[in-house]
Each structure stands twice: as C-alpha cells, then as structure tokens.
Amino acid sequence: MATMKDIAKLAKVSTSTVSHVINKTRFVSDEISERVNSAVKELHYNGPSVLARSFKVNRTKTFGMLVTTSTNPFFGEVVKGVERSCYQNGYSLILCNTEGDHQRMRESINTLLHKRVDGLILMCSSLEGERIDVFEQYPDIPVVVMDWGPMLFTSDKIQDNSLRGGYMATQYLIESGHVDIGCITGPLIRHQAQMRYEGYKRAMNEAGLTFNADWIIESDFECEGGYDAFMEMKQHGVLPSAIFVSNDMMAMGVINAANECGMCIPDDLSIIGYDDIHIAKFISPALTTIHQPKYHLGQAAVETLLTRLDHQASDTQVIQIEPTLVTRKSVKIINSNNSN
C-alpha cells in the first residue's frame, strides 16, 4: 500500500507538502498540487478519509455561509473574499441563498448545522433582531454575522462603520459647496441603512444646514428603488443640488432616472453613493462613493471563526471595518476650496 512518503518521492516534494495538498491545510501552488494529485492517482493512494479525519479532530474543515439573494454585486464581492480565505486556510465553503424567504432561511441554518460545519457566517438581513433557538443546541459552533444591528443570540460580528461612512459622504458634498442636499436611504429597519442616514443628519447638523423632508426618501437598496425614489423626489418640486444615495445600486438607478429626465450629472445634480462596487467606476459618469473593503470583510469573517476555533475566546468580538472616500466624476465642485 502506497504511503505519503511514496507520493512525496514520486512528486519530488516533501511529505509535509503532500499532507498540505491532500488535507488542504495550507495554500500550495497549482503546479505542485497537480504533481501531488497525479502521484496520488498513479499510486492508487487511499489515505484516511476526510470524514474519518474530521471525527478524529472533531472538525469537518467546512464553513457554512448564509446570504440573502440580491442583484447587488456587493454580496458577491464579499463572498469572494470568504471563499478565497477559506481556500487559503484549507477549508471548504457551503453557500446557501435564502432568496428573501424566511422559512428557507431557517431551514438553511438547520441544514448547515446538521452537516456539522465548523462555523457559520451569516449575511442575511432578515435575521436581524431574531432569536434563533437552534443555535442554543449547538453552543460549540461559532457564528459570525455581518452588517447587523442588535442580535438575540451569541455571535461575533463584522461590520462597516456606516455612521462614519454616511457622515463622510455628506461632508464631502458640503465641502464641495453644496447646501441643498437630499438623501435616499435604504430600509430604515436595517441597521446599516439607519446608521448611514444618521451620518447624513450629523454632517448636516454640524454644518447648520436645513433639512427638507421632500428630499429625504426611504428606499430598498436596489436599482429600481433608486430610480423610483428619484422620481418621487422630483414630483415634490425643486430638486436639491446633490443627493447622498445610501448604496451604489440605488445611485445607478438615480443616474438612470435623472438622464431620462434630461438632467446632466454632475452639472445639474451631484450624486455620491456607498459601497464602491466594482462597476461603480465604469458607469457614466464614474461614481464618487464610499469604499467598503469587501474582500477584507469576507477575510475578517473567516479569520474570526478560525480564531474562535483555535483559541476558544470567551468574549464575543465586534470587528469594525472603516470606510474611505473615493472621488470620481459624479459630484460637481461649486466652490474654490476643493477640486475634483
């Protein structure tokens, strides 16, 4: 019967490298992995099964992730960070989409737990504020949630500083010379939507600017929602000179609606978004926005699970990722103290 030493000799690598390739415990280049896997096939190596190893160390080397299906590529960019970080750490990822269905969400959680995943990453806003009793049956499985408000179950948390991001976006518009500034929010029952709106209000208050209720519209974080919100704002009469739109998807909907109405951005209306999704720099005009480090969000979630598995930390953690401003072409500079 072939051994790891035999594989290492045939593939011309060390036995530790063979172990890393077979067990996926460390990143190994594609070329070396291919040589090792070819040697495994040639020698008909049948080492301990993954399942047997998992019982021995009480781990399956698998994480589960629950997300809400959305057209917003923000979620896909975060998942990419999670997947890559899992791969680099020798873990597999089981991804479940809820499609906004509450029952499917709970069934997906049950499915992942019954598959004996080593940890869970939850990026599903419909869970916010919910008590999930099933977690009490699996107290040893760590849970990380992303972008939620208060939770009724024990978990670590990864979040962006939405309050600071909303403040930064609005402050940039003010520094650019705008005084008539509207805001299209996400669903205000969502924590990050509320915090971005609070940031907008804080910047407006600090600058002593007046709020116009006709220029504050609540929407849904989707392109269609941004389009409809702009049309609703326009029906109220005079428009502001600038709008803070609480995510890039809605900002694209606003730009589309403004173009249909014969308006030129940024000459007639300035727009700043939030998220800095990949396509934001390719729309016309390129979107000024608040950057969220989406890959880092996903990476931080995996690292937090691994830390809890390895060290059994007693206190829950809240890891906050800081936003940054990305200036492009969708905001008009109307004073002499700033330049785009």
CSV table of C-alpha atoms in Angstrom, one decimal:
chain,number,residue,atom,x,y,z
A,1,MET,CA,0.0,0.0,0.0
A,2,ALA,CA,1.4,3.4,-1.0
A,3,THR,CA,2.3,5.9,1.7
A,4,MET,CA,2.7,9.7,1.8
A,5,LYS,CA,6.5,9.1,1.5
A,6,ASP,CA,6.0,7.2,-1.7
A,7,ILE,CA,3.9,10.1,-3.1
A,8,ALA,CA,6.4,12.7,-2.0
A,9,LYS,CA,9.2,10.7,-3.7
A,10,LEU,CA,7.3,10.4,-7.0
A,11,ALA,CA,6.1,14.1,-7.0
A,12,LYS,CA,9.6,15.3,-5.8
A,13,VAL,CA,8.3,17.2,-2.9
A,14,SER,CA,8.4,16.9,0.9
A,15,THR,CA,5.9,14.7,2.8
A,16,SER,CA,4.6,17.8,4.6
A,17,THR,CA,3.7,19.3,1.2
A,18,VAL,CA,1.9,16.1,0.3
A,19,SER,CA,0.0,16.4,3.6
A,20,HIS,CA,-1.0,20.0,2.9
A,21,VAL,CA,-2.2,19.2,-0.6
A,22,ILE,CA,-4.3,16.1,0.5
A,23,ASN,CA,-5.7,17.7,3.6
A,24,LYS,CA,-5.9,21.3,2.2
A,25,THR,CA,-4.3,22.7,5.3
A,26,ARG,CA,-2.2,25.3,3.5
A,27,PHE,CA,-2.0,27.0,0.1
A,28,VAL,CA,0.1,25.1,-2.4
A,29,SER,CA,0.8,26.3,-5.9
A,30,ASP,CA,-1.3,24.8,-8.7
A,31,GLU,CA,1.8,23.2,-10.3
A,32,ILE,CA,2.9,21.4,-7.2
A,33,SER,CA,-0.7,20.4,-6.3
A,34,GLU,CA,-1.1,18.9,-9.8
A,35,ARG,CA,2.1,16.8,-9.4
A,36,VAL,CA,1.0,15.6,-6.0
A,37,ASN,CA,-2.5,14.7,-7.2
A,38,SER,CA,-1.1,12.9,-10.2
A,39,ALA,CA,1.2,10.9,-7.9
A,40,VAL,CA,-1.8,10.0,-5.7
A,41,LYS,CA,-3.7,8.7,-8.7
A,42,GLU,CA,-0.7,6.8,-10.1
A,43,LEU,CA,0.0,5.1,-6.8
A,44,HIS,CA,-3.7,4.5,-6.0
A,45,TYR,CA,-3.2,6.1,-2.6
A,46,ASN,CA,-6.2,5.7,-0.3
A,47,GLY,CA,-5.4,7.6,2.9
A,48,PRO,CA,-7.7,8.3,5.8
A,49,SER,CA,-11.0,9.8,4.5
A,50,VAL,CA,-11.9,13.4,5.2
A,51,LEU,CA,-14.8,12.2,7.3
A,52,ALA,CA,-12.6,9.9,9.4
A,53,ARG,CA,-10.1,12.7,10.0
A,54,SER,CA,-12.9,15.1,11.0
A,55,PHE,CA,-14.2,12.7,13.7
A,56,LYS,CA,-10.6,12.3,14.9
A,57,VAL,CA,-10.1,16.1,15.4
A,58,ASN,CA,-13.8,16.8,15.7
A,59,ARG,CA,-13.7,19.1,12.6
A,60,THR,CA,-15.0,18.8,9.1
A,61,LYS,CA,-12.8,21.7,7.7
A,62,THR,CA,-16.0,23.2,6.3
A,63,PHE,CA,-17.7,26.5,7.0
A,64,GLY,CA,-21.3,27.4,6.1
A,65,MET,CA,-22.4,30.8,4.8
A,66,LEU,CA,-26.0,32.1,4.6
A,67,VAL,CA,-26.7,35.1,2.3
A,68,THR,CA,-29.8,36.9,1.0
A,69,THR,CA,-30.0,36.7,-2.7
A,70,SER,CA,-29.8,40.2,-4.3
A,71,THR,CA,-28.9,41.7,-7.6
A,72,ASN,CA,-26.3,43.8,-5.7
A,73,PRO,CA,-22.8,42.6,-6.6
A,74,PHE,CA,-21.6,43.8,-3.2
A,75,PHE,CA,-22.7,40.4,-1.8
A,76,GLY,CA,-20.8,38.5,-4.4
A,77,GLU,CA,-17.6,40.5,-3.8
A,78,VAL,CA,-17.8,39.7,0.0
A,79,VAL,CA,-18.4,36.0,-0.8
A,80,LYS,CA,-15.4,36.1,-3.0
A,81,GLY,CA,-13.3,37.2,0.0
A,82,VAL,CA,-14.8,34.5,2.2
A,83,GLU,CA,-14.2,31.8,-0.4
A,84,ARG,CA,-10.6,32.8,-1.1
A,85,SER,CA,-9.8,33.0,2.7
A,86,CYS,CA,-11.4,29.6,3.2
A,87,TYR,CA,-9.3,28.1,0.4
A,88,GLN,CA,-6.1,29.6,1.8
A,89,ASN,CA,-6.8,28.1,5.2
A,90,GLY,CA,-7.7,24.6,3.9
A,91,TYR,CA,-11.5,25.0,4.4
A,92,SER,CA,-14.4,24.3,2.1
A,93,LEU,CA,-17.4,26.6,2.0
A,94,ILE,CA,-21.1,25.7,1.7
A,95,LEU,CA,-23.1,28.6,0.5
A,96,CYS,CA,-26.9,28.9,1.0
A,97,ASN,CA,-29.1,31.6,-0.5
A,98,THR,CA,-32.3,32.5,1.3
A,99,GLU,CA,-34.0,34.4,-1.7
A,100,GLY,CA,-35.7,36.5,1.0
A,101,ASP,CA,-37.7,33.6,2.2
A,102,HIS,CA,-38.0,33.4,6.0
A,103,GLN,CA,-38.7,29.7,6.2
A,104,ARG,CA,-36.0,28.9,3.7
A,105,MET,CA,-33.6,30.9,5.8
A,106,ARG,CA,-34.3,28.8,9.0
A,107,GLU,CA,-34.2,25.5,7.0
A,108,SER,CA,-30.8,26.5,5.5
A,109,ILE,CA,-29.4,27.2,9.0
A,110,ASN,CA,-30.6,23.7,10.1
A,111,THR,CA,-29.1,22.1,7.1
A,112,LEU,CA,-25.7,23.7,7.6
A,113,LEU,CA,-25.7,22.7,11.3
A,114,HIS,CA,-26.7,19.1,10.5
A,115,LYS,CA,-23.8,18.9,8.0
A,116,ARG,CA,-21.5,19.5,11.0
A,117,VAL,CA,-19.9,22.7,9.7
A,118,ASP,CA,-17.2,24.0,11.9
A,119,GLY,CA,-18.6,27.5,11.9
A,120,LEU,CA,-21.3,29.8,10.3
A,121,ILE,CA,-21.1,33.1,8.6
A,122,LEU,CA,-24.5,34.9,8.3
A,123,MET,CA,-25.0,37.7,5.9
A,124,CYS,CA,-28.8,37.8,5.9
A,125,SER,CA,-30.5,41.0,7.0
A,126,SER,CA,-33.9,39.2,7.6
A,127,LEU,CA,-32.3,37.6,10.6
A,128,GLU,CA,-31.6,41.0,12.3
A,129,GLY,CA,-33.2,41.1,15.8
A,130,GLU,CA,-34.4,37.5,15.6
A,131,ARG,CA,-33.9,34.8,18.3
A,132,ILE,CA,-32.7,31.6,16.7
A,133,ASP,CA,-33.3,28.8,19.2
A,134,VAL,CA,-31.4,26.2,17.1
A,135,PHE,CA,-28.1,27.9,17.9
A,136,GLU,CA,-28.6,27.0,21.6
A,137,GLN,CA,-28.5,23.3,20.6
A,138,TYR,CA,-25.0,23.8,19.0
A,139,PRO,CA,-23.2,26.0,21.6
A,140,ASP,CA,-19.8,24.9,20.4
A,141,ILE,CA,-20.2,26.1,16.8
A,142,PRO,CA,-19.0,29.7,16.4
A,143,VAL,CA,-21.2,32.1,14.5
A,144,VAL,CA,-20.1,35.4,12.8
A,145,VAL,CA,-22.7,37.8,11.5
A,146,MET,CA,-22.1,40.7,9.1
A,147,ASP,CA,-23.7,44.2,9.0
A,148,TRP,CA,-26.4,43.6,11.6
A,149,GLY,CA,-27.7,45.6,14.5
A,150,PRO,CA,-28.5,44.1,17.9
A,151,MET,CA,-28.8,40.3,18.0
A,152,LEU,CA,-30.6,37.9,20.3
A,153,PHE,CA,-28.0,35.1,20.0
A,154,THR,CA,-24.3,34.8,20.8
A,155,SER,CA,-22.0,35.6,17.9
A,156,ASP,CA,-19.0,37.6,16.8
A,157,LYS,CA,-19.8,40.5,14.5
A,158,ILE,CA,-18.1,42.1,11.4
A,159,GLN,CA,-19.5,45.5,10.5
A,160,ASP,CA,-18.6,48.5,8.4
A,161,ASN,CA,-18.7,51.9,10.2
A,162,SER,CA,-21.9,53.0,8.4
A,163,LEU,CA,-22.3,56.1,10.7
A,164,ARG,CA,-18.9,57.4,9.7
A,165,GLY,CA,-19.4,56.5,6.0
A,166,GLY,CA,-22.7,58.4,5.8
A,167,TYR,CA,-21.0,61.3,7.6
A,168,MET,CA,-18.0,61.3,5.2
A,169,ALA,CA,-20.3,61.2,2.1
A,170,THR,CA,-22.4,64.1,3.2
A,171,GLN,CA,-19.4,66.1,4.5
A,172,TYR,CA,-17.7,65.7,1.1
A,173,LEU,CA,-20.8,67.2,-0.6
A,174,ILE,CA,-20.8,70.1,1.9
A,175,GLU,CA,-17.1,70.7,1.4
A,176,SER,CA,-17.7,70.7,-2.4
A,177,GLY,CA,-20.0,73.7,-1.9
A,178,HIS,CA,-23.4,72.1,-1.7
A,179,VAL,CA,-26.0,73.3,0.8
A,180,ASP,CA,-29.2,71.8,-0.7
A,181,ILE,CA,-28.5,68.1,-0.1
A,182,GLY,CA,-31.0,65.2,-0.2
A,183,CYS,CA,-30.7,61.6,1.0
A,184,ILE,CA,-32.1,58.4,-0.4
A,185,THR,CA,-31.8,55.8,2.4
A,186,GLY,CA,-32.0,52.1,2.5
A,187,PRO,CA,-34.8,50.4,4.5
A,188,LEU,CA,-34.5,52.1,7.9
A,189,ILE,CA,-35.4,48.9,9.8
A,190,ARG,CA,-31.9,47.8,8.6
A,191,HIS,CA,-29.1,48.8,11.0
A,192,GLN,CA,-26.6,49.9,8.3
A,193,ALA,CA,-29.3,51.9,6.5
A,194,GLN,CA,-30.2,53.7,9.7
A,195,MET,CA,-26.6,54.4,10.5
A,196,ARG,CA,-25.8,55.9,7.1
A,197,TYR,CA,-28.8,58.1,7.5
A,198,GLU,CA,-27.6,59.1,11.0
A,199,GLY,CA,-24.3,60.1,9.5
A,200,TYR,CA,-26.0,62.2,6.9
A,201,LYS,CA,-28.0,64.0,9.6
A,202,ARG,CA,-24.9,64.5,11.8
A,203,ALA,CA,-23.0,66.2,8.9
A,204,MET,CA,-26.0,68.4,8.0
A,205,ASN,CA,-26.5,69.5,11.6
A,206,GLU,CA,-22.8,70.3,12.2
A,207,ALA,CA,-22.8,72.5,9.0
A,208,GLY,CA,-26.0,74.2,10.2
A,209,LEU,CA,-27.9,73.2,7.0
A,210,THR,CA,-31.7,72.9,6.7
A,211,PHE,CA,-33.4,69.5,6.2
A,212,ASN,CA,-36.1,69.4,3.5
A,213,ALA,CA,-38.4,66.5,4.1
A,214,ASP,CA,-39.2,66.3,0.4
A,215,TRP,CA,-35.6,65.5,-0.3
A,216,ILE,CA,-35.4,62.5,2.1
A,217,ILE,CA,-36.8,59.3,0.6
A,218,GLU,CA,-36.6,55.8,2.0
A,219,SER,CA,-36.0,53.0,-0.5
A,220,ASP,CA,-34.8,49.4,-0.8
A,221,PHE,CA,-31.0,49.3,-1.7
A,222,GLU,CA,-31.9,48.1,-5.3
A,223,CYS,CA,-31.5,49.9,-8.7
A,224,GLU,CA,-35.3,50.1,-9.2
A,225,GLY,CA,-35.6,51.6,-5.7
A,226,GLY,CA,-33.2,54.3,-6.5
A,227,TYR,CA,-35.0,55.1,-9.8
A,228,ASP,CA,-38.4,55.3,-8.1
A,229,ALA,CA,-37.0,57.3,-5.2
A,230,PHE,CA,-35.6,60.0,-7.5
A,231,MET,CA,-38.9,60.2,-9.5
A,232,GLU,CA,-40.8,60.6,-6.2
A,233,MET,CA,-38.4,63.3,-5.1
A,234,LYS,CA,-38.8,65.1,-8.5
A,235,GLN,CA,-42.6,65.1,-8.1
A,236,HIS,CA,-42.2,67.1,-4.9
A,237,GLY,CA,-40.9,70.1,-7.0
A,238,VAL,CA,-37.5,71.7,-6.8
A,239,LEU,CA,-34.6,69.2,-6.5
A,240,PRO,CA,-31.5,69.6,-4.3
A,241,SER,CA,-28.2,70.2,-5.9
A,242,ALA,CA,-26.8,67.0,-4.5
A,243,ILE,CA,-28.0,63.6,-3.2
A,244,PHE,CA,-26.3,61.2,-0.8
A,245,VAL,CA,-27.6,57.8,-2.1
A,246,SER,CA,-27.0,55.1,0.6
A,247,ASN,CA,-25.7,52.4,-1.8
A,248,ASP,CA,-24.2,52.3,-5.3
A,249,MET,CA,-27.1,50.2,-6.7
A,250,MET,CA,-29.6,52.8,-5.9
A,251,ALA,CA,-27.2,55.5,-7.1
A,252,MET,CA,-27.2,53.9,-10.5
A,253,GLY,CA,-31.0,53.9,-10.6
A,254,VAL,CA,-30.9,57.6,-9.7
A,255,ILE,CA,-28.4,58.4,-12.5
A,256,ASN,CA,-30.6,56.5,-15.0
A,257,ALA,CA,-33.8,58.3,-13.9
A,258,ALA,CA,-32.0,61.7,-14.0
A,259,ASN,CA,-30.8,61.0,-17.5
A,260,GLU,CA,-34.3,60.1,-18.6
A,261,CYS,CA,-35.5,63.5,-17.2
A,262,GLY,CA,-32.9,65.3,-19.3
A,263,MET,CA,-30.6,66.1,-16.4
A,264,CYS,CA,-26.8,66.1,-16.7
A,265,ILE,CA,-24.8,64.6,-13.8
A,266,PRO,CA,-22.9,66.3,-12.2
A,267,ASP,CA,-23.7,69.6,-13.8
A,268,ASP,CA,-27.4,69.6,-12.9
A,269,LEU,CA,-27.3,67.1,-10.0
A,270,SER,CA,-24.4,65.7,-8.0
A,271,ILE,CA,-24.6,62.1,-6.7
A,272,ILE,CA,-22.5,60.2,-4.1
A,273,GLY,CA,-23.0,56.5,-3.5
A,274,TYR,CA,-21.9,53.9,-0.9
A,275,ASP,CA,-20.1,50.5,-1.2
A,276,ASP,CA,-17.8,51.1,-4.2
A,277,ILE,CA,-18.9,48.0,-6.0
A,278,HIS,CA,-16.6,47.0,-8.9
A,279,ILE,CA,-18.8,48.5,-11.7
A,280,ALA,CA,-19.1,51.9,-9.9
A,281,LYS,CA,-16.0,53.3,-11.7
A,282,PHE,CA,-17.3,52.1,-15.2
A,283,ILE,CA,-20.7,53.8,-15.2
A,284,SER,CA,-21.0,57.3,-16.8
A,285,PRO,CA,-20.1,59.4,-15.1
A,286,ALA,CA,-17.9,57.3,-12.8
A,287,LEU,CA,-19.4,57.3,-9.4
A,288,THR,CA,-18.0,59.1,-6.4
A,289,THR,CA,-18.7,56.8,-3.5
A,290,ILE,CA,-17.7,55.5,-0.1
A,291,HIS,CA,-15.5,52.4,-0.3
A,292,GLN,CA,-16.2,49.4,1.8
A,293,PRO,CA,-13.3,46.9,1.8
A,294,LYS,CA,-15.5,44.0,0.7
A,295,TYR,CA,-12.7,41.4,0.4
A,296,HIS,CA,-11.4,42.4,3.8
A,297,LEU,CA,-14.9,41.9,5.3
A,298,GLY,CA,-15.0,38.4,4.0
A,299,GLN,CA,-11.5,37.6,5.1
A,300,ALA,CA,-12.1,39.0,8.6
A,301,ALA,CA,-15.2,36.8,9.0
A,302,VAL,CA,-13.2,33.6,8.2
A,303,GLU,CA,-10.3,34.7,10.4
A,304,THR,CA,-12.7,35.4,13.3
A,305,LEU,CA,-14.1,31.9,13.0
A,306,LEU,CA,-10.6,30.4,12.9
A,307,THR,CA,-9.5,32.4,16.0
A,308,ARG,CA,-12.5,31.2,18.0
A,309,LEU,CA,-12.0,27.6,16.9
A,310,ASP,CA,-8.3,27.7,17.8
A,311,HIS,CA,-8.3,29.8,21.0
A,312,GLN,CA,-11.9,29.4,22.3
A,313,ALA,CA,-12.2,33.1,23.1
A,314,SER,CA,-14.8,33.7,25.8
A,315,ASP,CA,-15.9,37.2,24.9
A,316,THR,CA,-17.7,38.0,21.7
A,317,GLN,CA,-16.0,40.3,19.3
A,318,VAL,CA,-17.2,43.2,17.2
A,319,ILE,CA,-14.7,43.9,14.4
A,320,GLN,CA,-15.3,47.2,12.7
A,321,ILE,CA,-14.1,47.9,9.1
A,322,GLU,CA,-13.5,51.6,8.3
A,323,PRO,CA,-14.8,53.2,5.1
A,324,THR,CA,-12.9,55.6,2.8
A,325,LEU,CA,-13.9,58.2,0.3
A,326,VAL,CA,-13.4,57.5,-3.4
A,327,THR,CA,-13.7,60.7,-5.6
A,328,ARG,CA,-14.6,60.3,-9.2
A,329,LYS,CA,-16.8,62.3,-11.6
A,330,SER,CA,-20.4,62.4,-10.2
A,331,VAL,CA,-20.0,65.3,-7.8
A,332,LYS,CA,-19.7,68.9,-9.0
A,333,ILE,CA,-17.3,71.2,-7.2
A,334,ILE,CA,-19.1,74.6,-6.8
A,335,ASN,CA,-16.6,76.3,-4.5
A,336,SER,CA,-13.0,77.3,-4.9
A,337,ASN,CA,-11.7,75.5,-1.8
A,338,ASN,CA,-11.9,72.0,-3.3
A,339,SER,CA,-11.2,70.3,-6.6
A,340,ASN,CA,-12.4,67.0,-8.1
